[in-house]
Amino acid sequence: MRLLIILLVLAAGPVAVWRGWIEVPDRWNPWAPLDIAEPVNFLTRYKLGRLQSDPQLCVQALATSSVRYSVQADSPADAKCPLVNVLRVQGSDVRLSSSFLATCPVVVAFAMFERQALQPAAQAVFGQAVTQVDHLGSFACRNIYGRSEGRLSQHATANALDIAGFRLADGRRINVLKDWPGDDANARFLRQVRDGACKHFNTVLGPEYNAAHRNHFHLDMGGWSVCR
Ligand SMILES: [Zn+2]
């Protein structure tokens, strides 16, 4: 009986939040849409995950960002690498070296990362903004490392983005391949960017992970949680 009462009390809180009987700030409400400016908390990953199966919720989240995008039609289910709930991103407050295709959770994570990690790191280290992100692509219908066998890469579902470098407002370029090994401001910036990316993406692999990643940060929203 006592256990039953405890369970009822534990259940009553979430139900009251869900029904709207108790007002809590959106960032503490698992059913509220994600806001790009919300500081990351333990609900963020859950909210990002929900966006993949709910394109409407995705559009709501992106409305809080400056991301410019178009919705890509889902590909037929019998395609070798079917794309579902995928957007083509043209830019945001930063220019992109080219537009990229990505799943909604990747786009929203990118928008949060840009605002909450990338720009603050650039301001902290250089006192200026990042104006362009140079990337190596997002969608590629292939296995991991392009092997002929094994599991499909997160790139096969456009659930990943490879970032190779950044350009600052004064024209300076920062490049993962060239600048990661150093110990100057560029290297310090790249480490802050990598650590910040880990708060927003599920998987972050960079030069510290292996030689295949010496020239880029691989960012994805797959189920593997790792930050290297
Ligand atoms: Zn990658």
CSV table of C-alpha atoms and ligand atoms in Angstrom, one decimal:
chain,number,residue,atom,x,y,z
A,1,MET,CA,0.0,0.0,0.0
A,2,ARG,CA,2.8,2.4,1.0
A,3,LEU,CA,4.6,1.5,-2.3
A,4,LEU,CA,1.4,2.2,-4.2
A,5,ILE,CA,1.1,5.7,-2.7
A,6,ILE,CA,4.8,6.4,-3.4
A,7,LEU,CA,4.2,5.4,-7.1
A,8,LEU,CA,1.1,7.5,-7.3
A,9,VAL,CA,2.9,10.6,-6.0
A,10,LEU,CA,5.8,9.9,-8.4
A,11,ALA,CA,3.5,9.6,-11.4
A,12,ALA,CA,1.3,12.6,-10.4
A,13,GLY,CA,4.1,15.1,-11.1
A,14,PRO,CA,4.8,14.2,-14.8
A,15,VAL,CA,1.0,13.8,-15.4
A,16,ALA,CA,0.3,17.2,-14.0
A,17,VAL,CA,3.0,18.7,-16.2
A,18,TRP,CA,1.7,16.9,-19.3
A,19,ARG,CA,-1.9,18.0,-18.6
A,20,GLY,CA,-0.7,21.5,-18.0
A,21,TRP,CA,-2.0,21.6,-14.4
A,22,ILE,CA,1.5,22.6,-13.2
A,23,GLU,CA,3.4,25.3,-15.1
A,24,VAL,CA,7.0,24.5,-15.5
A,25,PRO,CA,9.5,26.3,-17.8
A,26,ASP,CA,9.6,24.7,-21.3
A,27,ARG,CA,13.1,23.5,-20.8
A,28,TRP,CA,12.0,21.3,-17.9
A,29,ASN,CA,8.9,20.1,-19.7
A,30,PRO,CA,9.6,17.0,-21.8
A,31,TRP,CA,6.5,17.7,-24.0
A,32,ALA,CA,7.4,21.3,-24.8
A,33,PRO,CA,9.1,22.0,-28.1
A,34,LEU,CA,12.8,22.4,-28.1
A,35,ASP,CA,14.1,25.9,-28.1
A,36,ILE,CA,17.6,26.4,-29.7
A,37,ALA,CA,18.6,28.9,-27.0
A,38,GLU,CA,17.7,26.6,-24.1
A,39,PRO,CA,20.8,25.6,-22.2
A,40,VAL,CA,21.4,21.8,-22.5
A,41,ASN,CA,19.9,19.7,-19.7
A,42,PHE,CA,19.1,16.1,-19.2
A,43,LEU,CA,15.9,16.4,-21.3
A,44,THR,CA,17.7,17.8,-24.4
A,45,ARG,CA,18.8,14.5,-25.8
A,46,TYR,CA,15.3,13.1,-25.4
A,47,LYS,CA,13.8,16.1,-27.1
A,48,LEU,CA,16.3,15.9,-30.0
A,49,GLY,CA,15.5,12.2,-30.4
A,50,ARG,CA,11.7,12.9,-30.6
A,51,LEU,CA,12.3,15.2,-33.6
A,52,GLN,CA,13.2,12.4,-35.9
A,53,SER,CA,9.7,10.8,-35.8
A,54,ASP,CA,7.9,14.1,-35.6
A,55,PRO,CA,8.6,16.6,-38.5
A,56,GLN,CA,6.1,19.1,-37.1
A,57,LEU,CA,8.0,19.3,-33.9
A,58,CYS,CA,11.2,19.7,-35.8
A,59,VAL,CA,9.8,22.7,-37.7
A,60,GLN,CA,8.7,24.2,-34.4
A,61,ALA,CA,12.2,23.8,-33.0
A,62,LEU,CA,13.9,25.3,-36.1
A,63,ALA,CA,11.6,28.3,-35.9
A,64,THR,CA,13.5,29.3,-32.8
A,65,SER,CA,16.8,29.3,-34.8
A,66,SER,CA,18.2,31.3,-37.7
A,67,VAL,CA,18.7,28.1,-39.8
A,68,ARG,CA,17.7,28.5,-43.5
A,69,TYR,CA,16.5,25.2,-44.9
A,70,SER,CA,14.2,23.4,-47.3
A,71,VAL,CA,12.3,20.2,-46.5
A,72,GLN,CA,13.5,17.2,-48.6
A,73,ALA,CA,10.9,14.7,-49.7
A,74,ASP,CA,11.3,11.3,-48.0
A,75,SER,CA,12.9,8.7,-50.4
A,76,PRO,CA,11.1,5.4,-51.2
A,77,ALA,CA,11.5,2.8,-48.5
A,78,ASP,CA,13.2,0.4,-50.9
A,79,ALA,CA,16.0,2.9,-51.6
A,80,LYS,CA,19.4,1.5,-50.5
A,81,CYS,CA,19.8,4.3,-48.1
A,82,PRO,CA,16.3,5.7,-47.5
A,83,LEU,CA,16.2,9.3,-46.2
A,84,VAL,CA,13.3,10.2,-43.8
A,85,ASN,CA,12.6,13.6,-42.3
A,86,VAL,CA,15.7,15.1,-43.9
A,87,LEU,CA,16.3,18.8,-44.6
A,88,ARG,CA,18.7,20.7,-46.9
A,89,VAL,CA,20.4,23.4,-44.9
A,90,GLN,CA,21.5,26.5,-46.7
A,91,GLY,CA,23.0,28.4,-43.8
A,92,SER,CA,22.2,30.1,-40.6
A,93,ASP,CA,24.1,33.0,-38.8
A,94,VAL,CA,27.1,31.3,-40.4
A,95,ARG,CA,27.7,30.7,-44.1
A,96,LEU,CA,28.3,27.1,-45.2
A,97,SER,CA,31.0,26.0,-47.6
A,98,SER,CA,28.0,24.4,-49.4
A,99,SER,CA,24.5,23.4,-48.4
A,100,PHE,CA,24.1,20.0,-46.8
A,101,LEU,CA,21.4,17.3,-46.3
A,102,ALA,CA,20.8,16.2,-42.7
A,103,THR,CA,18.2,14.6,-40.5
A,104,CYS,CA,16.2,17.0,-38.4
A,105,PRO,CA,18.0,16.1,-35.1
A,106,VAL,CA,21.3,16.8,-36.7
A,107,VAL,CA,20.1,20.2,-38.0
A,108,VAL,CA,18.7,21.2,-34.6
A,109,ALA,CA,21.8,19.9,-32.8
A,110,PHE,CA,23.9,21.9,-35.2
A,111,ALA,CA,21.9,25.1,-34.6
A,112,MET,CA,22.2,24.6,-30.8
A,113,PHE,CA,26.0,23.9,-31.2
A,114,GLU,CA,26.5,27.0,-33.3
A,115,ARG,CA,24.7,29.3,-30.9
A,116,GLN,CA,25.8,27.7,-27.5
A,117,ALA,CA,29.2,26.4,-28.3
A,118,LEU,CA,30.8,27.5,-31.5
A,119,GLN,CA,30.2,31.3,-31.3
A,120,PRO,CA,31.0,31.5,-27.6
A,121,ALA,CA,34.3,29.7,-28.2
A,122,ALA,CA,35.2,32.1,-31.0
A,123,GLN,CA,34.3,35.1,-28.9
A,124,ALA,CA,36.3,33.7,-25.9
A,125,VAL,CA,39.4,32.9,-27.9
A,126,PHE,CA,39.4,35.4,-30.7
A,127,GLY,CA,36.9,38.1,-29.6
A,128,GLN,CA,35.1,37.7,-32.9
A,129,ALA,CA,32.5,35.6,-34.6
A,130,VAL,CA,32.7,32.6,-36.8
A,131,THR,CA,31.3,33.5,-40.2
A,132,GLN,CA,31.7,30.3,-42.2
A,133,VAL,CA,31.7,26.6,-41.5
A,134,ASP,CA,33.7,24.4,-43.9
A,135,HIS,CA,32.3,20.9,-44.1
A,136,LEU,CA,33.1,17.7,-46.0
A,137,GLY,CA,29.6,16.5,-46.4
A,138,SER,CA,26.8,14.7,-44.5
A,139,PHE,CA,25.0,12.2,-46.7
A,140,ALA,CA,26.9,9.3,-48.2
A,141,CYS,CA,25.3,5.9,-48.9
A,142,ARG,CA,28.2,3.8,-47.5
A,143,ASN,CA,29.4,1.6,-44.6
A,144,ILE,CA,31.6,3.0,-41.9
A,145,TYR,CA,35.0,4.0,-43.2
A,146,GLY,CA,33.7,3.1,-46.7
A,147,ARG,CA,34.4,-0.7,-46.0
A,148,SER,CA,32.7,-3.1,-48.3
A,149,GLU,CA,31.1,-5.0,-45.4
A,150,GLY,CA,30.0,-4.1,-41.9
A,151,ARG,CA,27.3,-1.7,-40.6
A,152,LEU,CA,26.1,1.4,-42.4
A,153,SER,CA,27.6,4.7,-41.5
A,154,GLN,CA,25.4,7.3,-39.8
A,155,HIS,CA,26.2,9.2,-43.1
A,156,ALA,CA,24.1,6.7,-44.9
A,157,THR,CA,20.9,8.2,-43.3
A,158,ALA,CA,22.3,11.8,-43.4
A,159,ASN,CA,22.4,11.6,-39.6
A,160,ALA,CA,26.0,12.9,-39.5
A,161,LEU,CA,28.0,15.9,-40.5
A,162,ASP,CA,31.8,16.2,-41.0
A,163,ILE,CA,33.3,19.6,-40.2
A,164,ALA,CA,36.8,20.5,-41.5
A,165,GLY,CA,37.3,24.1,-40.4
A,166,PHE,CA,36.0,27.6,-39.7
A,167,ARG,CA,36.5,31.1,-41.0
A,168,LEU,CA,36.4,34.1,-38.7
A,169,ALA,CA,35.0,37.6,-39.3
A,170,ASP,CA,38.5,39.0,-40.0
A,171,GLY,CA,39.0,36.3,-42.7
A,172,ARG,CA,41.3,34.0,-40.6
A,173,ARG,CA,40.8,30.3,-41.4
A,174,ILE,CA,41.0,27.6,-38.8
A,175,ASN,CA,41.6,24.1,-40.1
A,176,VAL,CA,41.3,20.8,-38.1
A,177,LEU,CA,44.1,19.1,-40.0
A,178,LYS,CA,46.5,22.0,-39.7
A,179,ASP,CA,45.6,23.5,-36.4
A,180,TRP,CA,44.6,20.6,-34.1
A,181,PRO,CA,48.2,19.5,-33.5
A,182,GLY,CA,49.4,23.0,-32.4
A,183,ASP,CA,49.2,24.6,-29.0
A,184,ASP,CA,48.3,28.1,-30.1
A,185,ALA,CA,44.9,30.0,-30.0
A,186,ASN,CA,43.7,28.0,-33.1
A,187,ALA,CA,44.3,24.7,-31.3
A,188,ARG,CA,42.7,26.0,-28.1
A,189,PHE,CA,39.6,27.1,-30.1
A,190,LEU,CA,39.3,23.7,-31.8
A,191,ARG,CA,39.4,21.9,-28.4
A,192,GLN,CA,36.7,24.1,-27.1
A,193,VAL,CA,34.6,23.5,-30.2
A,194,ARG,CA,35.1,19.7,-29.9
A,195,ASP,CA,34.1,19.8,-26.2
A,196,GLY,CA,31.1,22.0,-26.9
A,197,ALA,CA,30.0,19.7,-29.8
A,198,CYS,CA,29.9,16.8,-27.3
A,199,LYS,CA,27.1,18.6,-25.4
A,200,HIS,CA,24.9,18.7,-28.4
A,201,PHE,CA,25.7,15.7,-30.6
A,202,ASN,CA,25.6,12.1,-29.5
A,203,THR,CA,28.8,11.1,-31.2
A,204,VAL,CA,31.8,13.4,-31.7
A,205,LEU,CA,35.0,11.9,-33.3
A,206,GLY,CA,38.0,14.1,-34.1
A,207,PRO,CA,41.8,13.8,-34.6
A,208,GLU,CA,42.2,12.2,-31.1
A,209,TYR,CA,40.0,9.3,-32.1
A,210,ASN,CA,41.9,8.0,-35.0
A,211,ALA,CA,43.9,8.9,-38.2
A,212,ALA,CA,40.7,8.7,-40.3
A,213,HIS,CA,39.5,11.8,-38.4
A,214,ARG,CA,42.7,13.8,-38.4
A,215,ASN,CA,41.1,16.4,-40.8
A,216,HIS,CA,37.6,16.8,-39.4
A,217,PHE,CA,35.1,16.5,-36.6
A,218,HIS,CA,32.5,13.8,-37.3
A,219,LEU,CA,29.3,14.8,-35.5
A,220,ASP,CA,26.3,12.5,-35.5
A,221,MET,CA,23.0,11.7,-33.7
A,222,GLY,CA,23.2,7.9,-33.7
A,223,GLY,CA,22.8,5.8,-30.6
A,224,TRP,CA,26.6,5.6,-29.8
A,225,SER,CA,27.5,8.2,-27.1
A,226,VAL,CA,31.2,9.1,-27.5
A,227,CYS,CA,33.3,12.2,-27.3
A,228,ARG,CA,36.9,11.9,-28.5
B,1,ZN,ZN,31.7,11.4,-40.6
